[in-house]
């Protein structure tokens, strides 16, 4: 590329910040806008990015105002009437979506893409970690903060590139992967797609874009059309026999599981994943299937010992089954789940991890449109807990919709449930009789985690 400077609109997003970090690593000047400061923007500023937090063309650094040298990258979450975006479009700048830039950077790589309406962040991060464990190399653009790598960007030797393929705004259709996983294709982002059928058609198109000679790894039972005759198709599941699955699954200490991994070329016995929850065993089966396909492409077999070591040493992703407290007296964990299916899967997984214990779920709905479309399913999912608290809706990019509020969910939950404002959440939870507490949501509920953990830890100390 002749352009040497990169300006990011929405630079604090998890996917955008990974791209910004990549260009900073390459020695390119980077600047950008985001609506609010965050740990991600502060980290980027410490690495050399110039960031401001007000939509004002006058705040764009002068060296980024030349269309001959500056490429502009934006997230679809930035509205089309954003004044800085309009300035760049009308000024003849090269303006690309994040997904387009990711497509450019994936050229010449063996692209290992993970798609799905849920499960893709943990799975793609585990693919990146297994690539490192098995080959010593591999790169990745991740949709979460990997605890093993300490970030969302991985730079390493070799041609393997793990990426999270995001279905929002049909972004994943900018990719042409060599091997891809589809973890789920549930009704989501209906503000973009309109219908569930349109969601499934987008996933079918994603499958058609897998390169000839490549492979698809799709979860058993996922209902999408697979009509790419130039690829191999493999099925995976948690413990249902198919091409890849876990057998002899047994719960061990701390909510972890031990299992045998069944693959088309044999069984890897005695696997233990480094993070808890049966749902993560399912994600690990998908990740192992992808690295198995990569090994087949390279003409070699999986090293069973290194695979076991990689699974056991996987530390997980921030805000995915992240424990703050885990004692016999009190458990508190936080998770990013924001779709009914993943919320239900997380709660049933927690129930299996802590049998017989009382579960309190804290949930912040994300987006008015998602709440409007799925409030019945959210209520059903929260009913897997023993008690629930629902926060007001986090709007993100949306304006309020008349008649759509947290009450739509809370009034339909089948267990005791109430609405609590976010600023009062920690004190309300601290005043309750609690055992296992789990917070969920993709908004800003995570800003409460430290306060909740501190209040619960103090309550445990006071009882001793």
PDB file of N, CA, C and O in Angstrom, residues 161-189:
ATOM      1  N   UNK A 161      -3.156 -17.835   9.940  1.00  0.00           N
ATOM      2  CA  UNK A 161      -3.756 -16.608  10.468  1.00  0.00           C
ATOM      3  C   UNK A 161      -5.149 -16.937  10.991  1.00  0.00           C
ATOM      4  O   UNK A 161      -6.038 -17.306  10.222  1.00  0.00           O
ATOM      5  N   UNK A 162      -5.340 -16.838  12.299  1.00  0.00           N
ATOM      6  CA  UNK A 162      -6.646 -17.062  12.909  1.00  0.00           C
ATOM      7  C   UNK A 162      -7.400 -15.741  12.985  1.00  0.00           C
ATOM      8  O   UNK A 162      -6.841 -14.728  13.431  1.00  0.00           O
ATOM      9  N   UNK A 163      -8.669 -15.743  12.566  1.00  0.00           N
ATOM     10  CA  UNK A 163      -9.475 -14.524  12.606  1.00  0.00           C
ATOM     11  C   UNK A 163     -10.879 -14.862  13.075  1.00  0.00           C
ATOM     12  O   UNK A 163     -11.396 -15.954  12.838  1.00  0.00           O
ATOM     13  N   UNK A 164     -11.472 -13.892  13.752  1.00  0.00           N
ATOM     14  CA  UNK A 164     -12.886 -13.983  14.091  1.00  0.00           C
ATOM     15  C   UNK A 164     -13.673 -13.378  12.945  1.00  0.00           C
ATOM     16  O   UNK A 164     -13.436 -12.230  12.565  1.00  0.00           O
ATOM     17  N   UNK A 165     -14.583 -14.143  12.381  1.00  0.00           N
ATOM     18  CA  UNK A 165     -15.362 -13.710  11.228  1.00  0.00           C
ATOM     19  C   UNK A 165     -16.730 -13.232  11.712  1.00  0.00           C
ATOM     20  O   UNK A 165     -17.612 -14.041  12.025  1.00  0.00           O
ATOM     21  N   UNK A 166     -16.904 -11.922  11.784  1.00  0.00           N
ATOM     22  CA  UNK A 166     -18.083 -11.314  12.401  1.00  0.00           C
ATOM     23  C   UNK A 166     -19.208 -11.173  11.388  1.00  0.00           C
ATOM     24  O   UNK A 166     -19.029 -10.603  10.309  1.00  0.00           O
ATOM     25  N   UNK A 167     -20.402 -11.664  11.763  1.00  0.00           N
ATOM     26  CA  UNK A 167     -21.552 -11.596  10.853  1.00  0.00           C
ATOM     27  C   UNK A 167     -22.241 -10.238  10.879  1.00  0.00           C
ATOM     28  O   UNK A 167     -23.049  -9.942   9.988  1.00  0.00           O
ATOM     29  N   UNK A 168     -21.931  -9.383  11.878  1.00  0.00           N
ATOM     30  CA  UNK A 168     -22.572  -8.070  11.936  1.00  0.00           C
ATOM     31  C   UNK A 168     -22.306  -7.292  10.653  1.00  0.00           C
ATOM     32  O   UNK A 168     -21.171  -7.236  10.172  1.00  0.00           O
ATOM     33  N   UNK A 169     -23.343  -6.715  10.089  1.00  0.00           N
ATOM     34  CA  UNK A 169     -23.222  -5.922   8.856  1.00  0.00           C
ATOM     35  C   UNK A 169     -22.640  -6.751   7.708  1.00  0.00           C
ATOM     36  O   UNK A 169     -22.048  -6.205   6.777  1.00  0.00           O
ATOM     37  N   UNK A 170     -22.760  -8.087   7.806  1.00  0.00           N
ATOM     38  CA  UNK A 170     -22.240  -9.008   6.786  1.00  0.00           C
ATOM     39  C   UNK A 170     -20.727  -8.878   6.591  1.00  0.00           C
ATOM     40  O   UNK A 170     -20.181  -9.170   5.516  1.00  0.00           O
ATOM     41  N   UNK A 171     -20.045  -8.446   7.650  1.00  0.00           N
ATOM     42  CA  UNK A 171     -18.610  -8.194   7.551  1.00  0.00           C
ATOM     43  C   UNK A 171     -17.829  -9.419   7.116  1.00  0.00           C
ATOM     44  O   UNK A 171     -16.835  -9.316   6.386  1.00  0.00           O
ATOM     45  N   UNK A 172     -18.263 -10.611   7.565  1.00  0.00           N
ATOM     46  CA  UNK A 172     -17.476 -11.810   7.255  1.00  0.00           C
ATOM     47  C   UNK A 172     -17.462 -12.171   5.779  1.00  0.00           C
ATOM     48  O   UNK A 172     -16.652 -12.988   5.347  1.00  0.00           O
ATOM     49  N   UNK A 173     -18.322 -11.527   4.994  1.00  0.00           N
ATOM     50  CA  UNK A 173     -18.331 -11.812   3.558  1.00  0.00           C
ATOM     51  C   UNK A 173     -17.183 -11.123   2.830  1.00  0.00           C
ATOM     52  O   UNK A 173     -17.045 -11.253   1.609  1.00  0.00           O
ATOM     53  N   UNK A 174     -16.347 -10.406   3.564  1.00  0.00           N
ATOM     54  CA  UNK A 174     -15.113  -9.841   2.989  1.00  0.00           C
ATOM     55  C   UNK A 174     -13.960 -10.846   3.034  1.00  0.00           C
ATOM     56  O   UNK A 174     -12.880 -10.556   2.518  1.00  0.00           O
ATOM     57  N   UNK A 175     -14.170 -11.979   3.676  1.00  0.00           N
ATOM     58  CA  UNK A 175     -13.101 -12.962   3.850  1.00  0.00           C
ATOM     59  C   UNK A 175     -13.252 -14.125   2.886  1.00  0.00           C
ATOM     60  O   UNK A 175     -14.364 -14.504   2.517  1.00  0.00           O
ATOM     61  N   UNK A 176     -12.122 -14.692   2.513  1.00  0.00           N
ATOM     62  CA  UNK A 176     -12.078 -15.933   1.731  1.00  0.00           C
ATOM     63  C   UNK A 176     -11.163 -16.912   2.458  1.00  0.00           C
ATOM     64  O   UNK A 176      -9.992 -17.071   2.114  1.00  0.00           O
ATOM     65  N   UNK A 177     -11.703 -17.575   3.490  1.00  0.00           N
ATOM     66  CA  UNK A 177     -10.846 -18.417   4.322  1.00  0.00           C
ATOM     67  C   UNK A 177     -10.429 -19.708   3.637  1.00  0.00           C
ATOM     68  O   UNK A 177     -11.062 -20.161   2.678  1.00  0.00           O
ATOM     69  N   UNK A 178      -9.363 -20.302   4.169  1.00  0.00           N
ATOM     70  CA  UNK A 178      -8.947 -21.633   3.721  1.00  0.00           C
ATOM     71  C   UNK A 178      -9.664 -22.722   4.507  1.00  0.00           C
ATOM     72  O   UNK A 178      -9.974 -23.778   3.975  1.00  0.00           O
ATOM     73  N   UNK A 179      -9.878 -22.460   5.780  1.00  0.00           N
ATOM     74  CA  UNK A 179     -10.661 -23.352   6.621  1.00  0.00           C
ATOM     75  C   UNK A 179     -11.502 -22.479   7.528  1.00  0.00           C
ATOM     76  O   UNK A 179     -11.049 -21.438   8.000  1.00  0.00           O
ATOM     77  N   UNK A 180     -12.749 -22.871   7.724  1.00  0.00           N
ATOM     78  CA  UNK A 180     -13.662 -22.048   8.512  1.00  0.00           C
ATOM     79  C   UNK A 180     -14.505 -22.927   9.409  1.00  0.00           C
ATOM     80  O   UNK A 180     -14.856 -24.057   9.046  1.00  0.00           O
ATOM     81  N   UNK A 181     -14.831 -22.398  10.580  1.00  0.00           N
ATOM     82  CA  UNK A 181     -15.789 -23.038  11.472  1.00  0.00           C
ATOM     83  C   UNK A 181     -17.048 -22.188  11.538  1.00  0.00           C
ATOM     84  O   UNK A 181     -16.972 -20.957  11.505  1.00  0.00           O
ATOM     85  N   UNK A 182     -18.194 -22.839  11.634  1.00  0.00           N
ATOM     86  CA  UNK A 182     -19.455 -22.162  11.913  1.00  0.00           C
ATOM     87  C   UNK A 182     -20.013 -22.784  13.180  1.00  0.00           C
ATOM     88  O   UNK A 182     -20.393 -23.953  13.201  1.00  0.00           O
ATOM     89  N   UNK A 183     -20.016 -21.995  14.258  1.00  0.00           N
ATOM     90  CA  UNK A 183     -20.422 -22.501  15.565  1.00  0.00           C
ATOM     91  C   UNK A 183     -21.922 -22.429  15.788  1.00  0.00           C
ATOM     92  O   UNK A 183     -22.471 -23.175  16.605  1.00  0.00           O
ATOM     93  N   UNK A 184     -22.589 -21.531  15.082  1.00  0.00           N
ATOM     94  CA  UNK A 184     -24.015 -21.290  15.291  1.00  0.00           C
ATOM     95  C   UNK A 184     -24.491 -20.329  14.215  1.00  0.00           C
ATOM     96  O   UNK A 184     -23.694 -19.596  13.624  1.00  0.00           O
ATOM     97  N   UNK A 185     -25.798 -20.332  13.990  1.00  0.00           N
ATOM     98  CA  UNK A 185     -26.388 -19.395  13.024  1.00  0.00           C
ATOM     99  C   UNK A 185     -27.788 -19.033  13.507  1.00  0.00           C
ATOM    100  O   UNK A 185     -28.781 -19.196  12.803  1.00  0.00           O
ATOM    101  N   UNK A 186     -27.850 -18.528  14.730  1.00  0.00           N
ATOM    102  CA  UNK A 186     -29.127 -18.192  15.339  1.00  0.00           C
ATOM    103  C   UNK A 186     -29.629 -16.841  14.847  1.00  0.00           C
ATOM    104  O   UNK A 186     -28.893 -16.071  14.227  1.00  0.00           O
ATOM    105  N   UNK A 187     -30.878 -16.546  15.158  1.00  0.00           N
ATOM    106  CA  UNK A 187     -31.455 -15.247  14.804  1.00  0.00           C
ATOM    107  C   UNK A 187     -30.784 -14.163  15.638  1.00  0.00           C
ATOM    108  O   UNK A 187     -30.901 -14.147  16.855  1.00  0.00           O
ATOM    109  N   UNK A 188     -30.060 -13.265  14.998  1.00  0.00           N
ATOM    110  CA  UNK A 188     -29.422 -12.145  15.673  1.00  0.00           C
ATOM    111  C   UNK A 188     -29.170 -11.053  14.641  1.00  0.00           C
ATOM    112  O   UNK A 188     -29.210 -11.292  13.432  1.00  0.00           O
ATOM    113  N   UNK A 189     -28.921  -9.841  15.128  1.00  0.00           N
ATOM    114  CA  UNK A 189     -28.700  -8.682  14.257  1.00  0.00           C
ATOM    115  C   UNK A 189     -29.850  -8.527  13.256  1.00  0.00           C
ATOM    116  O   UNK A 189     -29.624  -8.217  12.076  1.00  0.00           O
TER     117      UNK A 189
END
